[in-house]
mmCIF file of C-alpha atoms and ligand atoms in Angstrom:
data_model
loop_
_atom_site.group_PDB
_atom_site.id
_atom_site.type_symbol
_atom_site.label_atom_id
_atom_site.label_comp_id
_atom_site.label_asym_id
_atom_site.label_seq_id
_atom_site.Cartn_x
_atom_site.Cartn_y
_atom_site.Cartn_z
ATOM 1 C CA MET A 297 8.822 -25.691 0.290
ATOM 2 C CA ARG A 298 5.187 -25.923 -0.847
ATOM 3 C CA VAL A 299 4.162 -22.431 -1.928
ATOM 4 C CA GLY A 300 0.504 -21.583 -2.573
ATOM 5 C CA VAL A 301 -1.056 -18.676 -4.444
ATOM 6 C CA PRO A 302 -4.793 -18.149 -3.888
ATOM 7 C CA ARG A 303 -6.890 -15.982 -6.210
ATOM 8 C CA GLU A 304 -7.329 -12.476 -4.723
ATOM 9 C CA ILE A 305 -10.868 -11.997 -3.403
ATOM 10 C CA LYS A 306 -10.866 -8.334 -2.330
ATOM 11 C CA VAL A 307 -13.351 -6.244 -4.347
ATOM 12 C CA GLN A 308 -11.927 -5.420 -7.765
ATOM 13 C CA GLU A 309 -8.472 -6.722 -6.920
ATOM 14 C CA TYR A 310 -6.966 -8.163 -10.089
ATOM 15 C CA ARG A 311 -3.318 -8.509 -9.072
ATOM 16 C CA VAL A 312 -1.744 -11.891 -8.326
ATOM 17 C CA GLY A 313 0.805 -12.873 -5.670
ATOM 18 C CA LEU A 314 3.140 -14.686 -8.069
ATOM 19 C CA THR A 315 3.351 -13.989 -11.806
ATOM 20 C CA PRO A 316 4.228 -16.915 -14.089
ATOM 21 C CA GLY A 317 7.749 -15.477 -14.348
ATOM 22 C CA ALA A 318 8.137 -15.557 -10.564
ATOM 23 C CA VAL A 319 6.768 -19.124 -10.471
ATOM 24 C CA ARG A 320 9.598 -20.184 -12.785
ATOM 25 C CA GLU A 321 12.122 -18.750 -10.309
ATOM 26 C CA TYR A 322 10.591 -20.617 -7.348
ATOM 27 C CA VAL A 323 10.446 -23.861 -9.336
ATOM 28 C CA ALA A 324 14.048 -23.396 -10.508
ATOM 29 C CA ALA A 325 15.027 -23.059 -6.841
ATOM 30 C CA GLY A 326 13.415 -26.446 -6.121
ATOM 31 C CA HIS A 327 10.054 -25.359 -4.661
ATOM 32 C CA GLN A 328 6.581 -26.684 -5.465
ATOM 33 C CA VAL A 329 4.140 -23.951 -6.437
ATOM 34 C CA THR A 330 0.367 -24.370 -6.573
ATOM 35 C CA VAL A 331 -1.926 -21.612 -7.846
ATOM 36 C CA GLU A 332 -5.684 -21.478 -7.489
ATOM 37 C CA THR A 333 -7.494 -21.816 -10.799
ATOM 38 C CA GLY A 334 -8.102 -18.385 -12.286
ATOM 39 C CA ALA A 335 -5.582 -16.657 -9.981
ATOM 40 C CA GLY A 336 -3.854 -15.027 -12.967
ATOM 41 C CA SER A 337 -6.949 -14.121 -14.966
ATOM 42 C CA GLY A 338 -6.682 -10.428 -13.995
ATOM 43 C CA ILE A 339 -3.281 -10.204 -15.691
ATOM 44 C CA GLY A 340 -4.248 -12.400 -18.634
ATOM 45 C CA ALA A 341 -2.259 -15.427 -17.376
ATOM 46 C CA SER A 342 -4.302 -18.613 -17.790
ATOM 47 C CA ASP A 343 -3.929 -21.802 -15.752
ATOM 48 C CA GLU A 344 -2.069 -23.296 -18.746
ATOM 49 C CA VAL A 345 0.472 -20.465 -18.656
ATOM 50 C CA TYR A 346 1.071 -21.206 -14.951
ATOM 51 C CA GLN A 347 1.375 -24.924 -15.682
ATOM 52 C CA ARG A 348 3.964 -24.211 -18.374
ATOM 53 C CA ALA A 349 5.862 -22.148 -15.778
ATOM 54 C CA GLY A 350 5.951 -25.244 -13.561
ATOM 55 C CA ALA A 351 3.024 -24.674 -11.182
ATOM 56 C CA SER A 352 0.223 -27.083 -10.297
ATOM 57 C CA VAL A 353 -3.311 -25.728 -10.401
ATOM 58 C CA ALA A 354 -5.747 -26.303 -7.525
ATOM 59 C CA ALA A 355 -9.508 -26.096 -7.866
ATOM 60 C CA SER A 356 -10.129 -24.015 -4.731
ATOM 61 C CA ALA A 357 -8.557 -21.666 -2.209
ATOM 62 C CA ARG A 358 -9.309 -24.298 0.410
ATOM 63 C CA ASP A 359 -6.852 -26.693 -1.309
ATOM 64 C CA ILE A 360 -4.203 -23.973 -1.431
ATOM 65 C CA PHE A 361 -4.508 -23.045 2.243
ATOM 66 C CA ALA A 362 -4.636 -26.709 3.324
ATOM 67 C CA LYS A 363 -1.558 -27.850 1.404
ATOM 68 C CA SER A 364 0.905 -24.915 1.464
ATOM 69 C CA ASP A 365 3.737 -24.109 3.852
ATOM 70 C CA MET A 366 3.739 -20.501 2.619
ATOM 71 C CA ILE A 367 0.884 -18.456 1.146
ATOM 72 C CA VAL A 368 1.910 -15.625 -1.190
ATOM 73 C CA LYS A 369 -0.770 -13.007 -1.802
ATOM 74 C CA VAL A 370 -1.205 -9.338 -2.606
ATOM 75 C CA LYS A 371 -3.903 -7.891 -0.343
ATOM 76 C CA GLU A 372 -4.551 -8.453 3.333
ATOM 77 C CA PRO A 373 -6.409 -11.727 3.989
ATOM 78 C CA GLN A 374 -10.171 -11.404 4.092
ATOM 79 C CA ALA A 375 -12.199 -13.088 6.875
ATOM 80 C CA SER A 376 -12.692 -16.314 4.935
ATOM 81 C CA GLU A 377 -8.942 -16.475 4.344
ATOM 82 C CA TRP A 378 -7.653 -15.785 7.847
ATOM 83 C CA ALA A 379 -9.965 -18.549 9.064
ATOM 84 C CA GLN A 380 -7.983 -21.015 6.923
ATOM 85 C CA LEU A 381 -4.486 -20.020 8.092
ATOM 86 C CA ARG A 382 -2.774 -22.198 10.687
ATOM 87 C CA GLU A 383 0.149 -22.277 13.111
ATOM 88 C CA GLY A 384 3.486 -22.727 11.393
ATOM 89 C CA GLN A 385 2.157 -21.483 8.052
ATOM 90 C CA ILE A 386 3.866 -18.408 6.590
ATOM 91 C CA LEU A 387 1.733 -15.643 5.091
ATOM 92 C CA PHE A 388 3.611 -13.212 2.826
ATOM 93 C CA THR A 389 1.443 -10.282 1.650
ATOM 94 C CA TYR A 390 0.337 -6.693 2.403
ATOM 95 C CA LEU A 391 -1.408 -6.568 5.795
ATOM 96 C CA HIS A 392 -1.859 -2.888 6.822
ATOM 97 C CA LEU A 393 -2.755 -4.121 10.306
ATOM 98 C CA ALA A 394 -2.493 -0.845 12.246
ATOM 99 C CA PRO A 395 -6.043 0.368 11.477
ATOM 100 C CA ASP A 396 -7.558 -3.142 11.185
ATOM 101 C CA SER A 397 -8.064 -4.797 14.568
ATOM 102 C CA GLU A 398 -10.526 -7.357 13.145
ATOM 103 C CA GLN A 399 -7.882 -8.724 10.802
ATOM 104 C CA ALA A 400 -5.320 -8.594 13.609
ATOM 105 C CA LYS A 401 -7.618 -10.739 15.785
ATOM 106 C CA GLY A 402 -8.067 -13.209 12.940
ATOM 107 C CA LEU A 403 -4.335 -13.526 12.292
ATOM 108 C CA LEU A 404 -3.501 -13.809 15.994
ATOM 109 C CA ALA A 405 -6.100 -16.539 16.452
ATOM 110 C CA SER A 406 -4.757 -18.498 13.480
ATOM 111 C CA GLY A 407 -1.270 -18.799 14.998
ATOM 112 C CA CYS A 408 0.260 -18.140 11.582
ATOM 113 C CA THR A 409 3.517 -16.309 10.853
ATOM 114 C CA ALA A 410 2.584 -13.183 8.891
ATOM 115 C CA ILE A 411 5.158 -11.058 7.099
ATOM 116 C CA ALA A 412 3.786 -7.740 5.858
ATOM 117 C CA TYR A 413 5.241 -6.415 2.616
ATOM 118 C CA GLU A 414 4.775 -2.842 3.833
ATOM 119 C CA THR A 415 7.125 -3.134 6.823
ATOM 120 C CA VAL A 416 9.978 -5.090 5.196
ATOM 121 C CA THR A 417 12.979 -2.747 5.040
ATOM 122 C CA ASP A 418 16.207 -2.380 3.050
ATOM 123 C CA ALA A 419 19.711 -1.285 3.991
ATOM 124 C CA ALA A 420 18.822 2.366 3.354
ATOM 125 C CA GLY A 421 15.863 2.138 5.754
ATOM 126 C CA HIS A 422 13.354 2.320 2.897
ATOM 127 C CA LEU A 423 10.400 0.028 2.284
ATOM 128 C CA PRO A 424 11.321 -1.927 -0.854
ATOM 129 C CA LEU A 425 8.141 -4.005 -1.041
ATOM 130 C CA LEU A 426 5.871 -0.999 -0.611
ATOM 131 C CA ALA A 427 7.795 1.199 -3.039
ATOM 132 C CA PRO A 428 6.642 -0.320 -6.344
ATOM 133 C CA MET A 429 2.964 -0.062 -5.385
ATOM 134 C CA SER A 430 3.547 3.431 -4.062
ATOM 135 C CA GLU A 431 5.003 4.351 -7.435
ATOM 136 C CA VAL A 432 1.880 3.046 -9.127
ATOM 137 C CA ALA A 433 -0.500 4.662 -6.625
ATOM 138 C CA GLY A 434 1.310 8.006 -6.741
ATOM 139 C CA ARG A 435 0.969 8.150 -10.502
ATOM 140 C CA LEU A 436 -2.646 6.954 -10.398
ATOM 141 C CA ALA A 437 -3.495 9.535 -7.723
ATOM 142 C CA ILE A 438 -3.185 12.338 -10.242
ATOM 143 C CA GLU A 439 -5.303 10.476 -12.796
ATOM 144 C CA ALA A 440 -7.930 9.986 -10.063
ATOM 145 C CA ALA A 441 -7.728 13.650 -9.076
ATOM 146 C CA GLY A 442 -8.104 14.781 -12.687
ATOM 147 C CA ALA A 443 -11.230 12.647 -13.091
ATOM 148 C CA ALA A 444 -12.734 13.805 -9.774
ATOM 149 C CA LEU A 445 -12.086 17.497 -10.566
ATOM 150 C CA LYS A 446 -14.537 17.302 -13.461
ATOM 151 C CA ARG A 447 -17.825 19.097 -12.790
ATOM 152 C CA SER A 448 -19.824 15.980 -13.682
ATOM 153 C CA ALA A 449 -17.942 14.117 -10.951
ATOM 154 C CA GLY A 450 -18.702 16.777 -8.319
ATOM 155 C CA GLY A 451 -15.366 18.557 -8.676
ATOM 156 C CA ARG A 452 -14.561 22.229 -9.261
ATOM 157 C CA GLY A 453 -14.592 21.799 -13.025
ATOM 158 C CA LEU A 454 -10.906 22.451 -13.564
ATOM 159 C CA LEU A 455 -8.355 21.023 -15.945
ATOM 160 C CA LEU A 456 -5.222 20.099 -13.965
ATOM 161 C CA GLY A 457 -2.857 21.872 -16.303
ATOM 162 C CA GLY A 458 -5.195 24.695 -17.354
ATOM 163 C CA VAL A 459 -4.630 26.027 -20.893
ATOM 164 C CA PRO A 460 -2.497 28.926 -22.148
ATOM 165 C CA GLY A 461 -3.874 32.080 -20.530
ATOM 166 C CA VAL A 462 -5.758 30.242 -17.771
ATOM 167 C CA GLN A 463 -4.227 29.258 -14.455
ATOM 168 C CA PRO A 464 -3.642 25.549 -13.766
ATOM 169 C CA ALA A 465 -4.950 23.646 -10.743
ATOM 170 C CA ARG A 466 -3.074 23.901 -7.436
ATOM 171 C CA VAL A 467 -2.012 20.466 -6.269
ATOM 172 C CA VAL A 468 -0.740 19.978 -2.713
ATOM 173 C CA VAL A 469 0.987 16.725 -1.830
ATOM 174 C CA LEU A 470 1.173 15.830 1.878
ATOM 175 C CA GLY A 471 4.174 13.527 2.315
ATOM 176 C CA GLY A 472 6.973 13.609 -0.227
ATOM 177 C CA GLY A 473 8.033 9.955 -0.090
ATOM 178 C CA VAL A 474 7.541 7.502 -2.930
ATOM 179 C CA VAL A 475 3.810 8.161 -3.488
ATOM 180 C CA GLY A 476 4.294 11.900 -3.036
ATOM 181 C CA MET A 477 7.183 12.182 -5.430
ATOM 182 C CA GLN A 478 5.426 10.239 -8.181
ATOM 183 C CA ALA A 479 2.257 12.269 -7.699
ATOM 184 C CA ALA A 480 4.248 15.505 -7.843
ATOM 185 C CA ARG A 481 6.004 14.335 -10.967
ATOM 186 C CA MET A 482 2.744 13.484 -12.748
ATOM 187 C CA ALA A 483 1.010 16.681 -11.648
ATOM 188 C CA ALA A 484 3.952 18.834 -12.705
ATOM 189 C CA GLY A 485 4.156 16.944 -15.989
ATOM 190 C CA LEU A 486 0.532 17.830 -16.701
ATOM 191 C CA GLY A 487 1.225 21.490 -15.975
ATOM 192 C CA ALA A 488 -0.314 21.831 -12.515
ATOM 193 C CA GLU A 489 1.128 24.102 -9.821
ATOM 194 C CA VAL A 490 2.552 21.696 -7.257
ATOM 195 C CA THR A 491 3.600 21.986 -3.609
ATOM 196 C CA VAL A 492 4.998 19.091 -1.583
ATOM 197 C CA ILE A 493 4.845 19.201 2.220
ATOM 198 C CA ASP A 494 7.008 16.862 4.290
ATOM 199 C CA ARG A 495 8.346 16.811 7.819
ATOM 200 C CA SER A 496 11.758 15.564 6.691
ATOM 201 C CA ILE A 497 14.082 18.387 5.691
ATOM 202 C CA PRO A 498 16.588 16.032 4.005
ATOM 203 C CA ARG A 499 13.726 14.706 1.886
ATOM 204 C CA LEU A 500 12.599 18.236 0.987
ATOM 205 C CA ARG A 501 16.199 18.975 -0.073
ATOM 206 C CA GLU A 502 16.215 15.908 -2.317
ATOM 207 C CA LEU A 503 12.903 16.888 -3.902
ATOM 208 C CA ASP A 504 14.125 20.423 -4.429
ATOM 209 C CA ASP A 505 17.199 19.081 -6.229
ATOM 210 C CA ILE A 506 15.160 16.667 -8.347
ATOM 211 C CA PHE A 507 12.490 19.137 -9.420
ATOM 212 C CA VAL A 508 14.803 22.178 -9.748
ATOM 213 C CA GLY A 509 12.134 24.743 -8.964
ATOM 214 C CA ARG A 510 9.275 23.084 -10.844
ATOM 215 C CA VAL A 511 7.741 21.937 -7.525
ATOM 216 C CA ARG A 512 7.591 24.035 -4.338
ATOM 217 C CA THR A 513 8.537 22.391 -1.051
ATOM 218 C CA ARG A 514 7.330 23.279 2.443
ATOM 219 C CA PHE A 515 8.115 21.947 5.883
ATOM 220 C CA SER A 516 5.098 20.292 7.532
ATOM 221 C CA THR A 517 3.511 22.341 10.323
ATOM 222 C CA ILE A 518 -0.129 22.927 11.273
ATOM 223 C CA GLU A 519 0.204 26.362 9.692
ATOM 224 C CA SER A 520 1.782 25.315 6.395
ATOM 225 C CA VAL A 521 -0.705 22.468 5.967
ATOM 226 C CA GLU A 522 -3.642 24.833 6.600
ATOM 227 C CA GLU A 523 -2.371 27.524 4.244
ATOM 228 C CA GLU A 524 -1.747 25.119 1.401
ATOM 229 C CA VAL A 525 -4.872 22.997 1.859
ATOM 230 C CA PHE A 526 -7.182 26.033 1.984
ATOM 231 C CA ALA A 527 -5.795 27.278 -1.350
ATOM 232 C CA ALA A 528 -5.694 23.859 -3.045
ATOM 233 C CA ASP A 529 -7.792 22.377 -5.817
ATOM 234 C CA VAL A 530 -6.330 18.921 -5.160
ATOM 235 C CA VAL A 531 -4.731 17.492 -2.007
ATOM 236 C CA ILE A 532 -2.923 14.157 -2.224
ATOM 237 C CA GLY A 533 -2.555 12.371 1.143
ATOM 238 C CA ALA A 534 0.728 10.440 1.021
ATOM 239 C CA VAL A 535 2.188 10.521 4.532
ATOM 240 C CA LEU A 536 3.473 7.402 6.238
ATOM 241 C CA VAL A 537 4.867 6.541 9.637
ATOM 242 C CA PRO A 538 5.858 2.912 8.936
ATOM 243 C CA GLY A 539 3.595 0.395 10.628
ATOM 244 C CA ALA A 540 1.563 3.086 12.413
ATOM 245 C CA SER A 541 -1.813 4.658 11.732
ATOM 246 C CA ALA A 542 -1.481 7.733 9.495
ATOM 247 C CA PRO A 543 -1.474 11.124 11.269
ATOM 248 C CA LYS A 544 -4.678 13.110 10.568
ATOM 249 C CA LEU A 545 -3.309 16.235 8.929
ATOM 250 C CA VAL A 546 -6.616 17.548 7.574
ATOM 251 C CA THR A 547 -9.465 17.762 10.091
ATOM 252 C CA ARG A 548 -13.172 17.879 9.365
ATOM 253 C CA ALA A 549 -13.291 21.520 10.510
ATOM 254 C CA MET A 550 -10.722 22.425 7.847
ATOM 255 C CA LEU A 551 -12.993 21.249 5.016
ATOM 256 C CA LYS A 552 -15.256 24.282 5.521
ATOM 257 C CA SER A 553 -12.371 26.601 4.610
ATOM 258 C CA MET A 554 -11.479 24.649 1.472
ATOM 259 C CA ARG A 555 -12.550 25.501 -2.053
ATOM 260 C CA PRO A 556 -15.934 23.946 -2.909
ATOM 261 C CA GLY A 557 -15.388 21.041 -5.298
ATOM 262 C CA ALA A 558 -11.767 20.591 -4.258
ATOM 263 C CA VAL A 559 -10.565 16.975 -4.359
ATOM 264 C CA LEU A 560 -8.849 14.975 -1.606
ATOM 265 C CA VAL A 561 -7.113 11.772 -2.717
ATOM 266 C CA ASP A 562 -6.167 9.815 0.406
ATOM 267 C CA VAL A 563 -3.578 7.321 -0.774
ATOM 268 C CA ALA A 564 -2.631 6.735 2.876
ATOM 269 C CA ILE A 565 -6.093 5.271 3.496
ATOM 270 C CA ASP A 566 -4.631 1.779 3.861
ATOM 271 C CA GLN A 567 -2.953 3.023 7.051
ATOM 272 C CA GLY A 568 -6.199 4.628 8.203
ATOM 273 C CA GLY A 569 -5.974 7.782 6.079
ATOM 274 C CA CYS A 570 -4.525 11.248 6.743
ATOM 275 C CA PHE A 571 -7.797 13.175 6.397
ATOM 276 C CA GLU A 572 -10.186 12.931 9.355
ATOM 277 C CA THR A 573 -13.143 12.472 7.002
ATOM 278 C CA SER A 574 -11.626 9.613 4.978
ATOM 279 C CA HIS A 575 -13.078 6.135 4.863
ATOM 280 C CA PRO A 576 -12.026 3.352 2.486
ATOM 281 C CA THR A 577 -13.773 3.193 -0.889
ATOM 282 C CA THR A 578 -13.545 0.756 -3.793
ATOM 283 C CA HIS A 579 -12.827 1.030 -7.498
ATOM 284 C CA THR A 580 -16.549 0.491 -8.181
ATOM 285 C CA ASP A 581 -17.580 3.496 -6.067
ATOM 286 C CA PRO A 582 -14.381 5.435 -5.463
ATOM 287 C CA THR A 583 -15.574 8.892 -4.340
ATOM 288 C CA TYR A 584 -17.941 10.586 -1.887
ATOM 289 C CA GLU A 585 -18.453 14.158 -0.753
ATOM 290 C CA VAL A 586 -18.145 15.766 2.681
ATOM 291 C CA ASP A 587 -18.871 19.500 3.111
ATOM 292 C CA GLY A 588 -18.593 20.017 -0.654
ATOM 293 C CA VAL A 589 -15.134 18.408 -0.862
ATOM 294 C CA VAL A 590 -14.756 15.292 -3.020
ATOM 295 C CA HIS A 591 -12.938 12.375 -1.336
ATOM 296 C CA TYR A 592 -11.238 9.533 -3.236
ATOM 297 C CA CYS A 593 -10.046 6.828 -0.808
ATOM 298 C CA VAL A 594 -9.463 3.581 -2.694
ATOM 299 C CA ALA A 595 -7.307 1.312 -0.538
ATOM 300 C CA ASN A 596 -5.991 -0.852 -3.382
ATOM 301 C CA MET A 597 -5.360 1.663 -6.123
ATOM 302 C CA PRO A 598 -2.709 -0.449 -7.938
ATOM 303 C CA GLY A 599 -5.333 -3.182 -8.340
ATOM 304 C CA ALA A 600 -6.771 -1.109 -11.193
ATOM 305 C CA VAL A 601 -3.677 -1.707 -13.324
ATOM 306 C CA PRO A 602 -2.869 -5.309 -12.401
ATOM 307 C CA VAL A 603 -0.550 -6.066 -15.308
ATOM 308 C CA THR A 604 1.829 -3.234 -14.419
ATOM 309 C CA SER A 605 1.360 -3.697 -10.675
ATOM 310 C CA SER A 606 1.767 -7.491 -10.454
ATOM 311 C CA GLN A 607 4.976 -7.295 -12.457
ATOM 312 C CA ALA A 608 6.381 -4.441 -10.357
ATOM 313 C CA LEU A 609 5.353 -6.125 -7.099
ATOM 314 C CA ASN A 610 6.899 -9.472 -8.075
ATOM 315 C CA ASN A 611 10.166 -7.815 -9.100
ATOM 316 C CA ALA A 612 10.454 -6.530 -5.538
ATOM 317 C CA THR A 613 9.067 -9.487 -3.549
ATOM 318 C CA LEU A 614 10.941 -12.246 -5.414
ATOM 319 C CA PRO A 615 14.280 -12.181 -3.534
ATOM 320 C CA PHE A 616 12.534 -12.051 -0.138
ATOM 321 C CA GLY A 617 10.018 -14.743 -1.116
ATOM 322 C CA LEU A 618 12.839 -17.027 -2.255
ATOM 323 C CA MET A 619 14.653 -16.482 1.058
ATOM 324 C CA LEU A 620 11.506 -17.463 2.962
ATOM 325 C CA ALA A 621 10.841 -20.460 0.741
ATOM 326 C CA GLY A 622 14.443 -21.594 1.114
ATOM 327 C CA LYS A 623 14.837 -21.269 4.875
ATOM 328 C CA GLY A 624 11.342 -20.909 6.300
ATOM 329 C CA PHE A 625 11.096 -18.995 9.585
ATOM 330 C CA ALA A 626 14.909 -19.156 9.986
ATOM 331 C CA ALA A 627 15.113 -16.574 7.184
ATOM 332 C CA VAL A 628 13.213 -14.111 9.403
ATOM 333 C CA LEU A 629 15.604 -14.669 12.293
ATOM 334 C CA GLU A 630 18.664 -14.299 10.054
ATOM 335 C CA ASN A 631 17.602 -11.313 7.984
ATOM 336 C CA PRO A 632 16.886 -8.047 9.830
ATOM 337 C CA HIS A 633 14.830 -6.694 6.926
ATOM 338 C CA LEU A 634 12.496 -9.675 6.886
ATOM 339 C CA ARG A 635 12.363 -9.463 10.666
ATOM 340 C CA ASN A 636 11.073 -5.890 10.345
ATOM 341 C CA GLY A 637 8.427 -7.351 8.059
ATOM 342 C CA LEU A 638 7.274 -9.861 10.687
ATOM 343 C CA ASN A 639 3.999 -8.521 12.123
ATOM 344 C CA VAL A 640 2.417 -11.605 13.687
ATOM 345 C CA HIS A 641 3.934 -14.858 14.922
ATOM 346 C CA ARG A 642 2.207 -17.605 16.899
ATOM 347 C CA GLY A 643 -0.494 -15.395 18.319
ATOM 348 C CA ARG A 644 1.714 -12.378 19.170
ATOM 349 C CA ILE A 645 2.271 -8.986 17.514
ATOM 350 C CA THR A 646 5.960 -8.755 16.678
ATOM 351 C CA ASN A 647 6.152 -5.242 15.158
ATOM 352 C CA LYS A 648 6.336 -2.376 17.650
ATOM 353 C CA ALA A 649 4.514 0.309 15.648
ATOM 354 C CA VAL A 650 1.756 -2.128 14.716
ATOM 355 C CA ALA A 651 1.353 -3.240 18.357
ATOM 356 C CA GLU A 652 1.191 0.375 19.568
ATOM 357 C CA SER A 653 -1.403 1.334 16.962
ATOM 358 C CA LEU A 654 -3.558 -1.648 17.865
ATOM 359 C CA GLY A 655 -3.103 -1.132 21.610
ATOM 360 C CA LEU A 656 -1.744 -4.664 21.943
ATOM 361 C CA GLU A 657 1.372 -6.021 23.630
ATOM 362 C CA PHE A 658 4.545 -5.963 21.528
ATOM 363 C CA ALA A 659 6.406 -9.275 21.596
ATOM 364 C CA PRO A 660 9.802 -8.863 19.902
ATOM 365 C CA VAL A 661 10.696 -12.173 18.341
ATOM 366 C CA GLU A 662 14.137 -12.065 20.007
ATOM 367 C CA SER A 663 12.550 -11.906 23.477
ATOM 368 C CA GLY A 664 11.428 -15.482 23.141
ATOM 369 C CA LEU A 665 7.846 -14.369 23.864
ATOM 370 C CA ALA A 666 6.861 -15.046 20.287
ATOM 371 C CA ALA A 667 9.408 -17.742 19.479
HETATM 372 N N1 NAI B 221 -4.141 3.316 -1.443
HETATM 373 C C1 NAI B 221 -3.282 2.523 -2.077
HETATM 374 O O1 NAI B 221 -3.647 1.774 -2.961
HETATM 375 C C2 NAI B 221 -1.848 2.556 -1.736
HETATM 376 C C3 NAI B 221 -1.460 3.183 -0.597
HETATM 377 N N2 NAI B 221 -0.141 3.317 -0.288
HETATM 378 C C4 NAI B 221 0.132 4.043 0.952
HETATM 379 O O2 NAI B 221 0.625 5.348 0.696
HETATM 380 C C5 NAI B 221 1.279 5.816 1.884
HETATM 381 C C6 NAI B 221 2.602 6.479 1.517
HETATM 382 O O3 NAI B 221 3.520 5.483 1.087
HETATM 383 P P1 NAI B 221 5.015 5.840 0.616
HETATM 384 O O4 NAI B 221 5.015 7.062 -0.196
HETATM 385 O O5 NAI B 221 5.584 4.597 0.063
HETATM 386 O O6 NAI B 221 5.709 6.134 2.004
HETATM 387 P P2 NAI B 221 7.140 6.861 2.217
HETATM 388 O O7 NAI B 221 7.642 6.354 3.525
HETATM 389 O O8 NAI B 221 7.977 6.736 1.008
HETATM 390 O O9 NAI B 221 6.751 8.394 2.353
HETATM 391 C C7 NAI B 221 6.005 8.911 3.422
HETATM 392 C C8 NAI B 221 6.443 10.344 3.654
HETATM 393 O O10 NAI B 221 5.547 10.904 4.629
HETATM 394 C C9 NAI B 221 6.315 11.822 5.377
HETATM 395 N N3 NAI B 221 5.590 12.169 6.587
HETATM 396 C C10 NAI B 221 5.367 11.418 7.694
HETATM 397 N N4 NAI B 221 4.653 12.142 8.587
HETATM 398 C C11 NAI B 221 4.429 13.353 8.036
HETATM 399 C C12 NAI B 221 3.768 14.542 8.455
HETATM 400 N N5 NAI B 221 3.186 14.613 9.668
HETATM 401 N N6 NAI B 221 3.736 15.613 7.608
HETATM 402 C C13 NAI B 221 4.298 15.538 6.396
HETATM 403 N N7 NAI B 221 4.964 14.438 5.934
HETATM 404 C C14 NAI B 221 5.026 13.378 6.756
HETATM 405 C C15 NAI B 221 7.636 11.102 5.598
HETATM 406 O O11 NAI B 221 8.676 12.001 5.956
HETATM 407 C C16 NAI B 221 7.868 10.476 4.214
HETATM 408 O O12 NAI B 221 8.649 11.288 3.365
HETATM 409 C C17 NAI B 221 1.396 4.572 2.777
HETATM 410 O O13 NAI B 221 0.378 4.585 3.751
HETATM 411 C C18 NAI B 221 1.192 3.431 1.825
HETATM 412 O O14 NAI B 221 0.736 2.245 2.443
HETATM 413 C C19 NAI B 221 0.854 2.837 -1.097
HETATM 414 C C20 NAI B 221 0.517 2.165 -2.246
HETATM 415 C C21 NAI B 221 -0.875 1.926 -2.620
HETATM 416 C C1 PYR B 222 0.218 -1.042 -0.856
HETATM 417 C C2 PYR B 222 -1.138 -1.493 -1.014
HETATM 418 O O1 PYR B 222 -1.898 -1.498 -0.113
HETATM 419 C C3 PYR B 222 -1.615 -1.925 -2.291
HETATM 420 O O2 PYR B 222 -0.818 -1.972 -3.237
HETATM 421 O O3 PYR B 222 -2.800 -2.235 -2.410
HETATM 422 MG MG1 MG B 223 -3.689 -0.764 0.185
#
């Protein structure tokens, strides 16, 4: 198969869809890989490095989109990209379609077959292509919170871990999945007082076993969220209902009862955010304030550490990408985990949660509607 890797064009996105190491694997499996010139510059991989790995280099994204059977990217396609996709072409990338009806329209109109990393599953029901970036974002969330807590940044002027004799910051993590666990781990490691809230009791049990008392756990209710958020210095938003828009756990009205200068880090912003007052921000201007509460809502946090993130992402996407390159759309029909990843096919939405969030008709690929 002809596999194409355009340069990422989202603001301050430095990751790349295929690392040179992954290119070698595709080439070894008999595929032709073309990368756009400069696609690897964010991770320090020059065109020559890609050529040595067996790729061809194209001068423009236009060449890549025109000549590839499958496009491998990192972030959701931007308007200029979805306009270049076509029927029969496979797009393999993050999409986060639920809160993004404009992109959904663009993908539907293109007729392409779009597989979203964030809804591909594994045998345990987890999200293996989201997990590595959630690990990165969870760890970064505490770095972001520490920076935003500084007085000069509009925060309360607290050190996360305090110092001997002075109390540490109170960090509340909403959602104890992959992001939440990594955030809790970093915050606890720095000496903060940490509480994780989740609606899954089995998950709270696991966290309790892992952190052996170092992190408090609470079941998610309106009351527990209010109590913890009102007393928090930092709230990390890390809830996910796969494919769907994030539930709004912190309302605008609640901000008035929060500590002035408290920090909200909404990692779930790519699914619309779990704070009512969240809107996406960028690495160049990551924070804003509402009612005295600092908001950090960068939708591509791992893009800030592209060397770590591209490697981690490629480790996870490689086996699925090779399946797609080897069998094309048949791989989606054969493999239930890739099928869960299928969001759009020939002008139809093929993922139920995504369709419901967008208010569009769900066309399961098995029904023949989207075949
Ligand atoms: N902003 C960014 O750059 C990045 C954002 N993300 C996003 O972070 C979010 C979290 O991802 P993961 O941790 O991988 O998901 P996950 O599926 O591992 O964890 C989500 C957790 O939220 C819990 N949850 C769901 N509804 C809840 C509720 N009402 N109250 C409390 N807990 C609830 C679930 O039980 C689960 O434990 C996703 O939206 C993901 O796309 C991930 C990576 C990068
Ligand atoms: C998961 C995601 O949206 C990201 O890594 O940017
Ligand atoms: Mg994102």
